[in-house]
XYZ file of C-alpha atoms in Angstrom:
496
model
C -57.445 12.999 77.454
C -58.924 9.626 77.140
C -56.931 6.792 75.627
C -59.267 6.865 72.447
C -58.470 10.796 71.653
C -54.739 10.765 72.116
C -55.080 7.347 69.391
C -57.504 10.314 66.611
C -54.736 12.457 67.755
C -51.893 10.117 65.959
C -53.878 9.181 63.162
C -52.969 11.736 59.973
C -55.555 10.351 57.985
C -57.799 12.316 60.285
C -55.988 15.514 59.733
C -57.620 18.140 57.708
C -56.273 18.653 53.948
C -55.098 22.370 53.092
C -53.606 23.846 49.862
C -50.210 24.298 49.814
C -50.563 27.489 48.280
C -52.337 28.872 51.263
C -48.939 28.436 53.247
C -46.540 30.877 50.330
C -47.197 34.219 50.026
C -48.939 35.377 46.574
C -46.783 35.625 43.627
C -45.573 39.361 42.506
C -47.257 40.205 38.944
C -44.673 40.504 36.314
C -43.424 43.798 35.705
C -44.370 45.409 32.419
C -41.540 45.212 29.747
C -39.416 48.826 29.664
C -40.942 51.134 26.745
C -38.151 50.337 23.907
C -37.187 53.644 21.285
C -37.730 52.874 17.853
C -34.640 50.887 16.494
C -33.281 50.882 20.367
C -32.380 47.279 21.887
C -34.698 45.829 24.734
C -31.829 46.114 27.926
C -30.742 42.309 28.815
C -30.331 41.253 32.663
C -27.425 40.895 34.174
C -25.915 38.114 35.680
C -23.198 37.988 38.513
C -21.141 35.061 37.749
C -22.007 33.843 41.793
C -25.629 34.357 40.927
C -28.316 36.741 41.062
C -28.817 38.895 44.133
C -31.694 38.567 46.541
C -34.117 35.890 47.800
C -34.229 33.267 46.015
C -31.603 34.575 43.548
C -29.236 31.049 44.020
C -26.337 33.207 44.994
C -23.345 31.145 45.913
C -20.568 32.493 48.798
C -17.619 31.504 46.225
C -17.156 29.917 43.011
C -16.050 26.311 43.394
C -12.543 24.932 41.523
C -13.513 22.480 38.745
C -11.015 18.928 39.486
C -9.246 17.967 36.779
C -8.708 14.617 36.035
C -6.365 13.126 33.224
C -6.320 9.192 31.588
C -5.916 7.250 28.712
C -8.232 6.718 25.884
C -7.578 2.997 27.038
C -9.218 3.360 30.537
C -11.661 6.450 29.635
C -13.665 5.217 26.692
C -15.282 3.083 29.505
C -17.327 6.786 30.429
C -16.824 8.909 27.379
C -16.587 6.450 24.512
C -16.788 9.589 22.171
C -13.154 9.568 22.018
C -10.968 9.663 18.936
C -7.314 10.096 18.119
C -5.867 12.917 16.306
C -6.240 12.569 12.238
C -3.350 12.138 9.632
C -1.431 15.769 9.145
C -3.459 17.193 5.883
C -0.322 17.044 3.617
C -0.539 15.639 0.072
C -3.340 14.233 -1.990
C -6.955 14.409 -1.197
C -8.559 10.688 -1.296
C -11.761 11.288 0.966
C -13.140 11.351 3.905
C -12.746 9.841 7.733
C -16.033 7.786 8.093
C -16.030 8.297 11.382
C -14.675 11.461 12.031
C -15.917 13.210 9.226
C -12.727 14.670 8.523
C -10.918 15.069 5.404
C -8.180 12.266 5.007
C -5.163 13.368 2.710
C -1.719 10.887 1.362
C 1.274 11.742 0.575
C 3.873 8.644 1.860
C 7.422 10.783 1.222
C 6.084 13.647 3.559
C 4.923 10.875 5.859
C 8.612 9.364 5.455
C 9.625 12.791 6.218
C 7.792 13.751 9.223
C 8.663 10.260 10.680
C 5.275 8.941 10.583
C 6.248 5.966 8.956
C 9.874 4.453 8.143
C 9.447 4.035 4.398
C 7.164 4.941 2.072
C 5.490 1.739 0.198
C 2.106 1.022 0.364
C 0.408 -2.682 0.858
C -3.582 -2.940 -1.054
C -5.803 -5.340 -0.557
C -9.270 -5.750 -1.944
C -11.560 -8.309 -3.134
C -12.735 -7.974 -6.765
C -14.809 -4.705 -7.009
C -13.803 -3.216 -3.981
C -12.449 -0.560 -5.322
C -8.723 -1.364 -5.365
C -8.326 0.293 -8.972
C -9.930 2.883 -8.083
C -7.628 3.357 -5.446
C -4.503 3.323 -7.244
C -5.582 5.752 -9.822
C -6.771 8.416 -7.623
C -3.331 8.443 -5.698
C -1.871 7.929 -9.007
C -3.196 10.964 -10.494
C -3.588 13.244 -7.577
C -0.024 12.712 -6.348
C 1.115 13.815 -10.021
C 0.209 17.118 -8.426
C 3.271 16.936 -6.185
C 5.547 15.927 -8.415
C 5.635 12.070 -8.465
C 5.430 10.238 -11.416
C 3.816 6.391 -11.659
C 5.044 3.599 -13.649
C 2.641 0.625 -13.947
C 4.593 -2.024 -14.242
C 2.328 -5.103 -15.738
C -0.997 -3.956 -16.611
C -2.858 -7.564 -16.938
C -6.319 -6.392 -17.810
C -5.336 -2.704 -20.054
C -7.433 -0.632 -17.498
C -4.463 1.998 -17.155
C -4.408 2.966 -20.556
C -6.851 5.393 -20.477
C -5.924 7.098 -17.510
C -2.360 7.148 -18.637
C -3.361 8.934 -22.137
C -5.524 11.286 -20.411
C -2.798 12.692 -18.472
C -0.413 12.459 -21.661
C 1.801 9.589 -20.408
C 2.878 6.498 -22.288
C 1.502 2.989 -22.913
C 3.883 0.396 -24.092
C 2.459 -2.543 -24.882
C 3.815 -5.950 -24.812
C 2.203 -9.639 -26.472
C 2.102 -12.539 -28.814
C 2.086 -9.819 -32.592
C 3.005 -6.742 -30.983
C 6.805 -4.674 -32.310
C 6.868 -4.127 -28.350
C 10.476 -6.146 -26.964
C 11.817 -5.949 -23.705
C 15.290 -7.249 -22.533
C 14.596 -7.757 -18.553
C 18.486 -8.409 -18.313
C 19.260 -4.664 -19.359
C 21.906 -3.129 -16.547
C 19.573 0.397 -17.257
C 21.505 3.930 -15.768
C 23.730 1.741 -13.799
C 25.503 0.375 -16.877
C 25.921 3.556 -18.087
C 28.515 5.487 -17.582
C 30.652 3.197 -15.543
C 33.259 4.203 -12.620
C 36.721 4.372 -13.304
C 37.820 3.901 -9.795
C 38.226 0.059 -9.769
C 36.686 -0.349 -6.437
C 33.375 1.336 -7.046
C 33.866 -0.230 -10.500
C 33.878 -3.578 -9.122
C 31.008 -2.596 -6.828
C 28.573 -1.440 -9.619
C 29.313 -4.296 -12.122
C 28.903 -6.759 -9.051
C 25.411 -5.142 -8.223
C 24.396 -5.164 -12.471
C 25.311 -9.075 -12.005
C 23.400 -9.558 -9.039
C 20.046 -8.571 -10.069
C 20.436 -10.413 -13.346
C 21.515 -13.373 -11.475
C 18.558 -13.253 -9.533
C 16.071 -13.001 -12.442
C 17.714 -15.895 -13.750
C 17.686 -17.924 -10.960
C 13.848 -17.765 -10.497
C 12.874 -18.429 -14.196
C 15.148 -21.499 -13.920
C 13.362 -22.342 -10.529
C 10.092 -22.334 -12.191
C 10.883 -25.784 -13.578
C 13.609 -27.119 -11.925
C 15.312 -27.057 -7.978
C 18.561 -24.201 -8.055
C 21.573 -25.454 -6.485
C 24.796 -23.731 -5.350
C 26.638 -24.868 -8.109
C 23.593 -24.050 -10.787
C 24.113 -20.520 -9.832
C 27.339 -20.386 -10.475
C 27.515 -21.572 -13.838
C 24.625 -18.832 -14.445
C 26.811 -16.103 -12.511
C 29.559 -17.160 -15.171
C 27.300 -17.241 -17.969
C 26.865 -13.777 -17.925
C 29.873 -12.781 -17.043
C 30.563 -14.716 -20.701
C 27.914 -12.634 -22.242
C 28.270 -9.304 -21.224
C 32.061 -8.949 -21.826
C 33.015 -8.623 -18.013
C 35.485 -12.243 -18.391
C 37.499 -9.391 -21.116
C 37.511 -6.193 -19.547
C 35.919 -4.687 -22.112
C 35.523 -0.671 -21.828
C 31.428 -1.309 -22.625
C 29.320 -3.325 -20.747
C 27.364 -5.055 -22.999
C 23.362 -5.907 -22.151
C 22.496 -9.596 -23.295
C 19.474 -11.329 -24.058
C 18.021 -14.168 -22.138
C 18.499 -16.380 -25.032
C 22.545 -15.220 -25.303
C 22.909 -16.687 -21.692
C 21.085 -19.643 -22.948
C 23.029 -20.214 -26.033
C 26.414 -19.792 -23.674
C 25.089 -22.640 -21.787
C 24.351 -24.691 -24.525
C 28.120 -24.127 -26.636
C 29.521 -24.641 -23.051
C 32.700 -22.692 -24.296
C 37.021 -23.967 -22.349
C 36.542 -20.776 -19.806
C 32.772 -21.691 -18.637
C 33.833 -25.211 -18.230
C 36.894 -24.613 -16.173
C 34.963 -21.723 -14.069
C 32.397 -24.476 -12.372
C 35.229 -27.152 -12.119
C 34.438 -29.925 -15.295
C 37.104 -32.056 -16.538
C 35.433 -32.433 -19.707
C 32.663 -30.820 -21.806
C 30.830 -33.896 -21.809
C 30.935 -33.699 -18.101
C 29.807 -30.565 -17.887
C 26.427 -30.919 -20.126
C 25.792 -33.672 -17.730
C 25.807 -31.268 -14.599
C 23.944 -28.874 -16.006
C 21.505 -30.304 -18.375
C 18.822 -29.049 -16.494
C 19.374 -25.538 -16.032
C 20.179 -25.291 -19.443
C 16.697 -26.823 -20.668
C 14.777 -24.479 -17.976
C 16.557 -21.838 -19.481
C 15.487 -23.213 -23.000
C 11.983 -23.794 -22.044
C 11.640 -20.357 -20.652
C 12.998 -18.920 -24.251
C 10.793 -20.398 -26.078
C 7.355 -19.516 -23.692
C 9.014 -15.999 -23.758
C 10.017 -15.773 -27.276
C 8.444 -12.435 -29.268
C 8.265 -10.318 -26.155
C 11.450 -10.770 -23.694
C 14.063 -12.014 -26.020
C 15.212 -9.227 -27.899
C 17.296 -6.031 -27.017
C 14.457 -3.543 -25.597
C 12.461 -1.111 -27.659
C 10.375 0.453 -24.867
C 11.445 3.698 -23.600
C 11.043 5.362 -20.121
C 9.428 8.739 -19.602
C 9.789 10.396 -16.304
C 8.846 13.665 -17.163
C 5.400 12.174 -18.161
C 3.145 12.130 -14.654
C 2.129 8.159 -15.677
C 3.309 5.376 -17.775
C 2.309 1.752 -18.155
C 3.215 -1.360 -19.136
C 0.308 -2.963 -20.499
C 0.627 -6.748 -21.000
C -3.049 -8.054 -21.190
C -2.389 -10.087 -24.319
C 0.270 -11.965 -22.465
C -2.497 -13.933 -20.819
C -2.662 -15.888 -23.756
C 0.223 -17.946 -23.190
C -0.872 -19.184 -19.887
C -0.362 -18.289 -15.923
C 3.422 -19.436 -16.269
C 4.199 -16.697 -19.056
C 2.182 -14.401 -17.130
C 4.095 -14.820 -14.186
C 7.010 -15.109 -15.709
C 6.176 -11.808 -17.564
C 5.540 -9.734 -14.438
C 9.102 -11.048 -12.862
C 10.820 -9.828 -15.805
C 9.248 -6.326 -15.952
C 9.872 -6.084 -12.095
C 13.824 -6.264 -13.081
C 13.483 -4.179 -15.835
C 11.394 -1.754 -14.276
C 13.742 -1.516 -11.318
C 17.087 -0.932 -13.566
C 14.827 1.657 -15.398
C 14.538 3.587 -12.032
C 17.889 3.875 -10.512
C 18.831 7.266 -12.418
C 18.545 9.784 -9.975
C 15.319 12.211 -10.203
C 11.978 13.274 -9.679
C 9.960 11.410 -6.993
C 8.329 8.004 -8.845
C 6.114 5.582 -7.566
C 6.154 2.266 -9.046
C 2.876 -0.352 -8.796
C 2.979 -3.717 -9.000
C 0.150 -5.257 -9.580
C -2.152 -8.824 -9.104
C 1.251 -9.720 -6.967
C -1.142 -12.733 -5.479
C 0.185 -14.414 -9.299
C 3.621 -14.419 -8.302
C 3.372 -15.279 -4.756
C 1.822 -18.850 -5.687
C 4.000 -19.051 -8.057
C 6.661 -20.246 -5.868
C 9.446 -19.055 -2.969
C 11.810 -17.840 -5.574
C 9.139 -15.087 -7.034
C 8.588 -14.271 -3.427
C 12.256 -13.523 -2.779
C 12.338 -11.932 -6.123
C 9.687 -9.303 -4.834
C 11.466 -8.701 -1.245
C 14.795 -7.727 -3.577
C 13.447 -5.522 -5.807
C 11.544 -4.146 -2.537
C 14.843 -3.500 -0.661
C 16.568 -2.147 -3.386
C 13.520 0.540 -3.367
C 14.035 1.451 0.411
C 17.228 2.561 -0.705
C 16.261 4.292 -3.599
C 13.350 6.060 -1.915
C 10.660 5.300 -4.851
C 7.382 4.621 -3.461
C 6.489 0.836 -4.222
C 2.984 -0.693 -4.301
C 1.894 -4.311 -4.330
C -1.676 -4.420 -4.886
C -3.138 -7.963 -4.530
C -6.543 -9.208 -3.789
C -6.857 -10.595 0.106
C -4.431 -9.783 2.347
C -4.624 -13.517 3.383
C -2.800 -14.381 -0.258
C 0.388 -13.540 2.013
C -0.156 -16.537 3.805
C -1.010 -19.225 1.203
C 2.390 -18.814 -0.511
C 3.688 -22.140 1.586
C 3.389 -24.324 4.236
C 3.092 -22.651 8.490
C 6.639 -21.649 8.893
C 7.924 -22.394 5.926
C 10.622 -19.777 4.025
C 8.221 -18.637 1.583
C 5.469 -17.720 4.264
C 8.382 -16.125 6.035
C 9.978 -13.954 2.969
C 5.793 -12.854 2.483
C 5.828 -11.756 6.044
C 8.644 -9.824 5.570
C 6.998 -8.398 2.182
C 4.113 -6.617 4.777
C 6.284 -5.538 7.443
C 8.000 -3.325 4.412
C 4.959 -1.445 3.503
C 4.213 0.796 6.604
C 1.199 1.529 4.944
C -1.691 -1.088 4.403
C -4.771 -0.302 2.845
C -7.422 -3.135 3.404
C -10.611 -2.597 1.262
C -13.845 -5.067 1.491
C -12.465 -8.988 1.829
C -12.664 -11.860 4.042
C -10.926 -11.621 7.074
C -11.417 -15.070 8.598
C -8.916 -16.667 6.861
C -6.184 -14.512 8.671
C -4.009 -15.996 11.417
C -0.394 -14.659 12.396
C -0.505 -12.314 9.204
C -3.461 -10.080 11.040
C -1.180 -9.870 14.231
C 1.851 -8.450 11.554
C -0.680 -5.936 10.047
C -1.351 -4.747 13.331
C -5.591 -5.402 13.111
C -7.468 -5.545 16.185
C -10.680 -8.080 15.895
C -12.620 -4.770 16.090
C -11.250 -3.742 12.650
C -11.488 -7.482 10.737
C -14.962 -7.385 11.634
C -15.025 -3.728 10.514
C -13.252 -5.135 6.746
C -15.038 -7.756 6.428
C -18.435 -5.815 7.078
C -18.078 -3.769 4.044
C -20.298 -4.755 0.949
C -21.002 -3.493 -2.514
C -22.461 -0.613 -1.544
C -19.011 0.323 0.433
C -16.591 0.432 -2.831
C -13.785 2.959 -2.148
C -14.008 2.771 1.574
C -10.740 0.964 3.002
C -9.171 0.544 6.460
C -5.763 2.893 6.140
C -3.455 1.162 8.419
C -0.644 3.780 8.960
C 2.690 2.397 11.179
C 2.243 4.566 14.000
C -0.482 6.178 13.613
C -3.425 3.449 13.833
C -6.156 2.263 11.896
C -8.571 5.136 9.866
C -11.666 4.044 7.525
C -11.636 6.142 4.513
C -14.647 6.328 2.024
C -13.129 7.368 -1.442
C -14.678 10.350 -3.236
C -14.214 10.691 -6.837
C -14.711 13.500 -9.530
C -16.955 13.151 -12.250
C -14.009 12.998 -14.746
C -12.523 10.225 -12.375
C -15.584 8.445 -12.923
C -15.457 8.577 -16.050
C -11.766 7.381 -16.161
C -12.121 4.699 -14.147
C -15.448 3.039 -15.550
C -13.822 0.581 -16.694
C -13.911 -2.064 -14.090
C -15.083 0.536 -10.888
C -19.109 2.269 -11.215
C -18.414 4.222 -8.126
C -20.413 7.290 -6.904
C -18.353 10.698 -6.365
């Protein structure tokens, strides 16, 4: 063969083209389907699980073993980013649904408490101005009365629990400039009843009555003038003056803000000799100050906290308020002053043993500018409801208000951080996130879940970032009943 035929030989462009089909043999015609008896079933093929049998049937020798591989959510979400943690336990009362999930999200904090999901039970929400924060509270208000806990608003600023609290049959006590309503925030409540007659625990319970009056005092004076050492104890002895204590009396007595004031002003031998003045004249001197905070704090409360208390507790109802919207007539100061006296009262009120209570404390961003003594104020009453086991609630409008109490690293800012750390659970609804710093590392938000918060709008009201201690972060839409529409119209329009 010639050089030039073995080169056509090579060349495959030469070769002829053929159908592929002319290389496989001819397909078999489909068998006709089996005759089927009237109301009989057609008869289904079945499979081997190593595959069919015969050509072509993809049998397999053996069934291969599946690996099994295990990893954190941390490190798999890089392949299967589908993942998700396991919901809250369904327990307690319906407030909506899992955004993400889908899944129904339930609350009920003492069963949390209970289950050790979180270490106490208070609650921390945060909202901007129609996000829904209302909203909030009323729904767990209302559908926790279900399990036996009763609310007490204590300061409603705007009257927007009143008709929630009627509906249910509960109380609203109203306090103002022309209202009968008085309240005495220096009242010792169950604790000065029936009194020990062991000395020590006597001693013990008339030294915890003092204390929390002592402290009420010392932030109204601290409102308009810097508390020493020696400024509380002239108060201290003031009411020891006042209530009998200096005596022994068998009956505790309950005295009036203006009583302590009117002590300090006579400046009586044993309240002179008690803070170490040679002279009465010496004495008005020293303390000329506290007594003319005291005075000025009479006067701006005078009508409303300065008379022996006429407002009366229901626990068996499932709500009460407080409702002291006409208060904001006198200014910020009596408002403020106003919501630390009810926070005393409110917390003697409490300490009789009972049914489960929950106890919300509203537009608390008033008292934390108000100064570091509110702020400590807050973070005593809160302690002394750890120990109680009442549910607390502060309910305030950014989360950042926390941090514009004071200077970076001053007390105050400290005390506020303190005030989040004691609410395991923190419900952030729709606000700006950017102003955050250390507080957001406290909280426990990731930058995922700022951006998340701060993404929400007016069409989002009701939806909230549930940050549970323990348990993570869960976005929540609220769903509300018709009724609870209705209820709540009048500062939230939300869909159910």
């Amino acid at each position: 063969m010639s050089r030039a035929a073995r080169a056509r030989a090579r060349d495959l462009t030469s070769l002829p083209a053929r159908s592929l089909g002319e290389l496989l043999p001819a397909p078999r015609p489909a068998p006709a389907p089996p005759a089927e008896p009237d109301g009989a079933p057609a008869p289904r093929a079945w499979v081997a699980r190593r595959g069919r049998r015969g050509p072509f049937g993809g049998r397999a020798a053996n069934t291969a073993q599946a690996a099994v591989w295990r990893g954190s959510t941390a490190s798999v979400q890089g392949l299967y980013p589908m993942l998700t943690r396991a919901g809250v336990p369904p327990v307690g009362a319906y407030i909506g649904y899992d955004v993400i999930t889908g899944a129904a999200f339930s609350c009920h904090p003492v069963e949390w408490l209970h289950r050790g999901l979180v270490r106490n039970p208070n609650l921390l929400v945060s909202g901007s101005p129609g996000a829904g924060k209302s909203a909030t509270l009323k729904a767990l208000s209302l559908r926790l009365s279900q399990f036996g806990v009763s609310t007490l608003v204590l300061g409603d600023l705007k009257g927007e629990y009143g008709p929630l609290v009627r509906a249910v049959g509960g109380t609203v006590s109203e306090l103002g400039p022309g209202l009968p309503g008085r309240l005495n925030p220096l009242d010792a409540g169950p604790l000065g009843t029936r009194l020990p007659t062991d000395p020590t625990l006597l001693t013990e319970r008339l030294a915890e009555i003092t204390r929390r009056r002592l402290r009420l005092l010392v932030t109204l004076v601290a409102a308009r003038t810097p508390v020493g050492p020696e400024d509380e104890t002239v108060l201290a002895e003031a009411l020891r003056l006042t209530t009998g204590e200096d005596r022994a009396a068998t009956t505790l007595a309950d005295p009036t803000i203006p009583d302590v004031h009117q002590v300090l002003l006579d400046a009586p031998d044993p309240l002179v000799t008690a803070v170490r003045c040679a002279s009465r004249a010496e004495f008005v001197t020293l303390f000329r100050r506290v007594t003319d905070a005291l005075g000025s704090m009479v006067r701006n409360l005078a009508g409303i906290f300065d008379a022996p208390t006429t407002v009366a507790l229901d626990f068996d109802a499932p709500m009460q308020s407080v409702d002291i919207s006409r208060l904001s007539q006198r200014g910020e100061d009596a408002v403020v002053v106003g919501l630390s006296c009810l926070s005393t009262w409110g917390q003697a009120a409490i300490d009789e043993p009972g049914r489960l209570r929950m106890v919300i404390r509203d537009e608390v961003w008033r008292q934390l500018r108000a100064g570091v003594e509110f702020v400590r104020k807050i973070d005593s009453d809160l302690r002394l409801s750890r120990a109680e086991g009442t549910i607390q609630v502060l309910a305030t409008h950014r989360l950042a208000d926390f941090e514009a109490v004071g200077a970076a690293g001053s007390e105050a800012v400290a005390i506020a951080r303190e005030l989040v750390s004691s609410c395991d659970v923190r419900i952030l609804l729709a606000q700006d996130t950017r102003p955050l710093a250390d507080l957001a590392d406290a909280v426990g938000l990731t930058d995922a879940e700022r951006g998340l918060v701060a993404s929400w709008g007016g069409g989002d009201r009701g939806r909230g970032l549930w940050k549970i201690a323990g348990l993570g972060g869960y976005p929540v839409q609220l769903v509300l009943t018709d009724t609870e529409a209705q209820l709540y119209h009048t500062d939230e329009r939300m869909a159910t």
